[in-house]
């Protein structure tokens, strides 16, 4: 077969348009079928046609779990929300809880590990001299910002982790209240997903802040 020969999706049988092919280990996948896969799934190129069909069957069955999901607790980050159903011991991480989004419903017992990861960004500050040229301070001065991410490992046939960022943009060191709120949300999420009592960090000195 030539490079530009027509290809057909081995899942739904539809013709695949130009640049629309998602290559599988032993076949082809159209972008419409690819959209139905779990957003946490990362091994598509090394998957077989049969394994993709199995996952799509799971994703279709997952919709019934979404409909039955009762939100008893909810933790909101900038983009993602963590939804907990304490009545069934389940959780989901998504932008919304509805069948259109179809977030993966996972048992809390499937959580292997969960931690709040804080990334500190450092940028050296400069000033303009009397001629308008940028100069470094001596000794150097730095401005810090922080990014927060939940590192979540799970036991699932379809994915191993569900890592997600809490903040869409780095938070400046001077936004202390925003930093404390973000760390509080992160700690609450870790506690909810692991069943641990939230540790008191003091919140007077956020984890990533400089003294």
mmCIF file of C-alpha atoms in Angstrom:
data_model
loop_
_atom_site.group_PDB
_atom_site.id
_atom_site.type_symbol
_atom_site.label_atom_id
_atom_site.label_comp_id
_atom_site.label_asym_id
_atom_site.label_seq_id
_atom_site.Cartn_x
_atom_site.Cartn_y
_atom_site.Cartn_z
ATOM 1 C CA UNK A 1 0.000 0.000 0.000
ATOM 2 C CA UNK A 2 1.226 3.479 -0.821
ATOM 3 C CA UNK A 3 1.660 6.286 1.651
ATOM 4 C CA UNK A 4 -1.446 8.094 0.414
ATOM 5 C CA UNK A 5 -3.678 5.060 -0.152
ATOM 6 C CA UNK A 6 -7.072 5.249 1.495
ATOM 7 C CA UNK A 7 -7.167 3.805 4.976
ATOM 8 C CA UNK A 8 -10.130 2.540 6.948
ATOM 9 C CA UNK A 9 -10.598 2.458 10.699
ATOM 10 C CA UNK A 10 -10.262 -1.087 12.027
ATOM 11 C CA UNK A 11 -12.702 -0.205 14.812
ATOM 12 C CA UNK A 12 -15.690 1.426 13.112
ATOM 13 C CA UNK A 13 -14.867 0.680 9.445
ATOM 14 C CA UNK A 14 -15.147 4.322 8.345
ATOM 15 C CA UNK A 15 -12.723 5.826 5.848
ATOM 16 C CA UNK A 16 -9.954 7.806 7.514
ATOM 17 C CA UNK A 17 -9.364 11.293 6.170
ATOM 18 C CA UNK A 18 -5.997 12.853 5.378
ATOM 19 C CA UNK A 19 -3.928 13.226 8.574
ATOM 20 C CA UNK A 20 -6.763 11.572 10.527
ATOM 21 C CA UNK A 21 -5.095 8.211 11.105
ATOM 22 C CA UNK A 22 -4.037 7.124 14.592
ATOM 23 C CA UNK A 23 -1.672 4.215 14.022
ATOM 24 C CA UNK A 24 -2.082 1.069 16.114
ATOM 25 C CA UNK A 25 0.323 -1.831 16.525
ATOM 26 C CA UNK A 26 -1.622 -3.924 14.015
ATOM 27 C CA UNK A 27 -4.060 -1.542 12.365
ATOM 28 C CA UNK A 28 -5.538 1.922 12.060
ATOM 29 C CA UNK A 29 -7.754 4.053 14.269
ATOM 30 C CA UNK A 30 -9.777 7.086 13.168
ATOM 31 C CA UNK A 31 -9.726 10.276 15.233
ATOM 32 C CA UNK A 32 -13.412 9.933 16.142
ATOM 33 C CA UNK A 33 -12.826 6.542 17.756
ATOM 34 C CA UNK A 34 -9.638 7.850 19.370
ATOM 35 C CA UNK A 35 -11.664 10.599 21.078
ATOM 36 C CA UNK A 36 -13.674 7.925 22.907
ATOM 37 C CA UNK A 37 -10.597 6.457 24.600
ATOM 38 C CA UNK A 38 -9.767 7.357 28.180
ATOM 39 C CA UNK A 39 -7.940 10.707 28.433
ATOM 40 C CA UNK A 40 -5.491 9.009 30.823
ATOM 41 C CA UNK A 41 -4.578 6.330 28.274
ATOM 42 C CA UNK A 42 -1.056 6.798 26.839
ATOM 43 C CA UNK A 43 -0.148 3.533 25.090
ATOM 44 C CA UNK A 44 -2.231 3.840 21.928
ATOM 45 C CA UNK A 45 0.617 3.329 19.428
ATOM 46 C CA UNK A 46 1.569 0.064 21.129
ATOM 47 C CA UNK A 47 -2.013 -1.215 21.337
ATOM 48 C CA UNK A 48 -3.673 -3.824 19.164
ATOM 49 C CA UNK A 49 -7.023 -3.479 17.444
ATOM 50 C CA UNK A 50 -8.516 -6.003 19.878
ATOM 51 C CA UNK A 51 -7.260 -4.135 22.968
ATOM 52 C CA UNK A 52 -8.701 -0.858 21.649
ATOM 53 C CA UNK A 53 -12.055 -2.564 21.069
ATOM 54 C CA UNK A 54 -11.938 -3.853 24.651
ATOM 55 C CA UNK A 55 -11.224 -0.394 25.986
ATOM 56 C CA UNK A 56 -14.015 1.194 23.961
ATOM 57 C CA UNK A 57 -16.411 -1.408 25.359
ATOM 58 C CA UNK A 58 -15.219 -0.475 28.848
ATOM 59 C CA UNK A 59 -15.667 3.234 28.057
ATOM 60 C CA UNK A 60 -19.222 2.611 26.875
ATOM 61 C CA UNK A 61 -20.029 0.634 30.036
ATOM 62 C CA UNK A 62 -18.442 3.447 32.073
ATOM 63 C CA UNK A 63 -21.297 5.761 31.065
ATOM 64 C CA UNK A 64 -23.682 3.805 33.288
ATOM 65 C CA UNK A 65 -21.302 4.390 36.210
ATOM 66 C CA UNK A 66 -21.249 8.107 35.416
ATOM 67 C CA UNK A 67 -25.048 8.233 35.503
ATOM 68 C CA UNK A 68 -25.094 6.395 38.854
ATOM 69 C CA UNK A 69 -22.298 8.487 40.374
ATOM 70 C CA UNK A 70 -23.377 10.515 43.409
ATOM 71 C CA UNK A 71 -21.116 13.466 44.175
ATOM 72 C CA UNK A 72 -20.660 13.541 47.941
ATOM 73 C CA UNK A 73 -17.442 15.586 47.860
ATOM 74 C CA UNK A 74 -15.871 17.780 45.204
ATOM 75 C CA UNK A 75 -12.490 19.529 45.045
ATOM 76 C CA UNK A 76 -11.984 22.160 42.355
ATOM 77 C CA UNK A 77 -8.634 23.056 40.811
ATOM 78 C CA UNK A 78 -8.216 25.607 38.014
ATOM 79 C CA UNK A 79 -9.310 23.132 35.332
ATOM 80 C CA UNK A 80 -9.882 19.698 36.796
ATOM 81 C CA UNK A 81 -12.305 18.716 39.523
ATOM 82 C CA UNK A 82 -11.934 15.690 41.771
ATOM 83 C CA UNK A 83 -15.317 14.081 42.384
ATOM 84 C CA UNK A 84 -15.829 11.599 45.221
ATOM 85 C CA UNK A 85 -18.751 9.198 45.661
ATOM 86 C CA UNK A 86 -18.411 8.027 49.260
ATOM 87 C CA UNK A 87 -21.485 5.807 48.947
ATOM 88 C CA UNK A 88 -19.733 3.595 46.381
ATOM 89 C CA UNK A 89 -16.087 4.251 47.257
ATOM 90 C CA UNK A 90 -15.398 5.735 43.815
ATOM 91 C CA UNK A 91 -13.810 8.861 42.361
ATOM 92 C CA UNK A 92 -13.317 10.627 39.034
ATOM 93 C CA UNK A 93 -11.080 13.422 37.780
ATOM 94 C CA UNK A 94 -12.510 15.550 34.992
ATOM 95 C CA UNK A 95 -13.610 18.982 33.848
ATOM 96 C CA UNK A 96 -17.256 18.008 34.403
ATOM 97 C CA UNK A 97 -19.280 15.058 35.623
ATOM 98 C CA UNK A 98 -21.582 14.067 32.782
ATOM 99 C CA UNK A 99 -21.923 11.387 30.114
ATOM 100 C CA UNK A 100 -20.613 13.675 27.356
ATOM 101 C CA UNK A 101 -17.284 13.995 29.173
ATOM 102 C CA UNK A 102 -17.543 10.367 30.377
ATOM 103 C CA UNK A 103 -14.858 10.602 33.083
ATOM 104 C CA UNK A 104 -13.318 7.294 34.126
ATOM 105 C CA UNK A 105 -14.971 6.072 37.324
ATOM 106 C CA UNK A 106 -12.265 4.511 39.500
ATOM 107 C CA UNK A 107 -12.544 2.700 42.819
ATOM 108 C CA UNK A 108 -10.702 4.376 45.691
ATOM 109 C CA UNK A 109 -9.226 0.940 46.426
ATOM 110 C CA UNK A 110 -7.369 1.188 43.089
ATOM 111 C CA UNK A 111 -5.256 4.117 44.311
ATOM 112 C CA UNK A 112 -1.630 3.027 44.734
ATOM 113 C CA UNK A 113 -0.113 6.355 45.717
ATOM 114 C CA UNK A 114 -1.016 10.032 45.690
ATOM 115 C CA UNK A 115 1.085 13.066 46.520
ATOM 116 C CA UNK A 116 1.146 16.815 46.005
ATOM 117 C CA UNK A 117 4.152 17.863 43.918
ATOM 118 C CA UNK A 118 5.334 21.480 44.169
ATOM 119 C CA UNK A 119 7.551 22.862 41.429
ATOM 120 C CA UNK A 120 9.473 26.031 42.192
ATOM 121 C CA UNK A 121 10.416 28.272 39.255
ATOM 122 C CA UNK A 122 13.223 30.787 39.697
ATOM 123 C CA UNK A 123 13.833 33.803 37.481
ATOM 124 C CA UNK A 124 16.698 36.219 37.982
ATOM 125 C CA UNK A 125 15.608 39.851 38.228
ATOM 126 C CA UNK A 126 17.235 42.699 36.342
ATOM 127 C CA UNK A 127 17.076 46.468 36.321
ATOM 128 C CA UNK A 128 17.673 49.172 33.743
ATOM 129 C CA UNK A 129 20.614 51.484 34.244
ATOM 130 C CA UNK A 130 20.610 55.188 33.441
ATOM 131 C CA UNK A 131 21.216 54.369 29.756
ATOM 132 C CA UNK A 132 18.230 52.031 29.622
ATOM 133 C CA UNK A 133 20.287 48.845 29.462
ATOM 134 C CA UNK A 134 19.312 45.749 31.430
ATOM 135 C CA UNK A 135 21.700 44.886 34.233
ATOM 136 C CA UNK A 136 21.912 42.069 36.775
ATOM 137 C CA UNK A 137 21.713 42.833 40.464
ATOM 138 C CA UNK A 138 24.809 42.140 42.538
ATOM 139 C CA UNK A 139 24.290 39.974 44.494
ATOM 140 C CA UNK A 140 21.682 38.316 42.252
ATOM 141 C CA UNK A 141 17.976 38.759 43.027
ATOM 142 C CA UNK A 142 15.423 36.137 42.132
ATOM 143 C CA UNK A 143 11.670 36.015 41.748
ATOM 144 C CA UNK A 144 9.932 32.751 42.522
ATOM 145 C CA UNK A 145 6.715 31.212 41.280
ATOM 146 C CA UNK A 146 5.051 27.885 41.988
ATOM 147 C CA UNK A 147 3.210 25.139 40.129
ATOM 148 C CA UNK A 148 1.201 22.420 41.832
ATOM 149 C CA UNK A 149 0.507 18.951 40.489
ATOM 150 C CA UNK A 150 -1.182 15.865 41.866
ATOM 151 C CA UNK A 151 0.847 12.722 41.160
ATOM 152 C CA UNK A 152 -1.629 9.858 41.274
ATOM 153 C CA UNK A 153 -0.739 6.213 40.577
ATOM 154 C CA UNK A 154 -3.597 3.761 40.124
ATOM 155 C CA UNK A 155 -4.147 0.090 39.336
ATOM 156 C CA UNK A 156 -6.185 -0.016 36.126
ATOM 157 C CA UNK A 157 -6.087 -2.164 32.986
ATOM 158 C CA UNK A 158 -6.046 0.990 30.860
ATOM 159 C CA UNK A 159 -3.744 3.483 32.581
ATOM 160 C CA UNK A 160 -1.178 3.644 35.381
ATOM 161 C CA UNK A 161 -1.418 7.262 36.426
ATOM 162 C CA UNK A 162 -3.838 10.173 36.514
ATOM 163 C CA UNK A 163 -1.459 13.094 37.062
ATOM 164 C CA UNK A 164 -2.966 16.567 36.713
ATOM 165 C CA UNK A 165 -2.019 20.172 37.428
ATOM 166 C CA UNK A 166 -3.910 22.167 40.013
ATOM 167 C CA UNK A 167 -3.060 25.609 38.618
ATOM 168 C CA UNK A 168 -3.178 26.601 34.953
ATOM 169 C CA UNK A 169 -0.514 29.280 35.407
ATOM 170 C CA UNK A 170 2.408 29.587 37.803
ATOM 171 C CA UNK A 171 1.572 31.509 40.987
ATOM 172 C CA UNK A 172 3.853 34.399 41.928
ATOM 173 C CA UNK A 173 5.524 34.226 45.343
ATOM 174 C CA UNK A 174 3.749 37.404 46.468
ATOM 175 C CA UNK A 175 0.305 35.846 45.944
ATOM 176 C CA UNK A 176 0.481 34.203 49.353
ATOM 177 C CA UNK A 177 -3.249 33.654 49.789
ATOM 178 C CA UNK A 178 -3.508 31.990 46.379
ATOM 179 C CA UNK A 179 -0.550 29.762 47.235
ATOM 180 C CA UNK A 180 -2.076 28.744 50.562
ATOM 181 C CA UNK A 181 -5.438 28.027 48.933
ATOM 182 C CA UNK A 182 -3.778 25.887 46.253
ATOM 183 C CA UNK A 183 -1.778 23.895 48.788
ATOM 184 C CA UNK A 184 -4.856 23.434 50.953
ATOM 185 C CA UNK A 185 -6.810 22.093 47.960
ATOM 186 C CA UNK A 186 -3.926 19.774 47.048
ATOM 187 C CA UNK A 187 -3.647 18.392 50.562
ATOM 188 C CA UNK A 188 -7.401 17.841 50.728
ATOM 189 C CA UNK A 189 -7.303 15.910 47.439
ATOM 190 C CA UNK A 190 -4.441 13.700 48.668
ATOM 191 C CA UNK A 191 -6.305 13.010 51.909
ATOM 192 C CA UNK A 192 -9.554 12.214 50.072
ATOM 193 C CA UNK A 193 -7.931 9.807 47.617
ATOM 194 C CA UNK A 194 -5.753 8.013 50.153
ATOM 195 C CA UNK A 195 -8.102 8.023 53.135
ATOM 196 C CA UNK A 196 -5.457 9.762 55.236
ATOM 197 C CA UNK A 197 -6.104 12.587 57.669
ATOM 198 C CA UNK A 198 -4.921 15.851 56.132
ATOM 199 C CA UNK A 199 -1.629 16.911 57.687
ATOM 200 C CA UNK A 200 -1.527 20.377 59.138
ATOM 201 C CA UNK A 201 1.192 22.224 57.280
ATOM 202 C CA UNK A 202 0.630 25.316 59.364
ATOM 203 C CA UNK A 203 -0.283 27.237 56.221
ATOM 204 C CA UNK A 204 1.592 30.210 57.644
ATOM 205 C CA UNK A 205 4.596 29.105 55.595
ATOM 206 C CA UNK A 206 3.477 27.370 52.379
ATOM 207 C CA UNK A 207 5.511 24.335 51.367
ATOM 208 C CA UNK A 208 7.330 25.940 48.476
ATOM 209 C CA UNK A 209 7.796 29.426 49.882
ATOM 210 C CA UNK A 210 11.192 30.921 50.600
ATOM 211 C CA UNK A 211 11.929 32.192 54.081
#
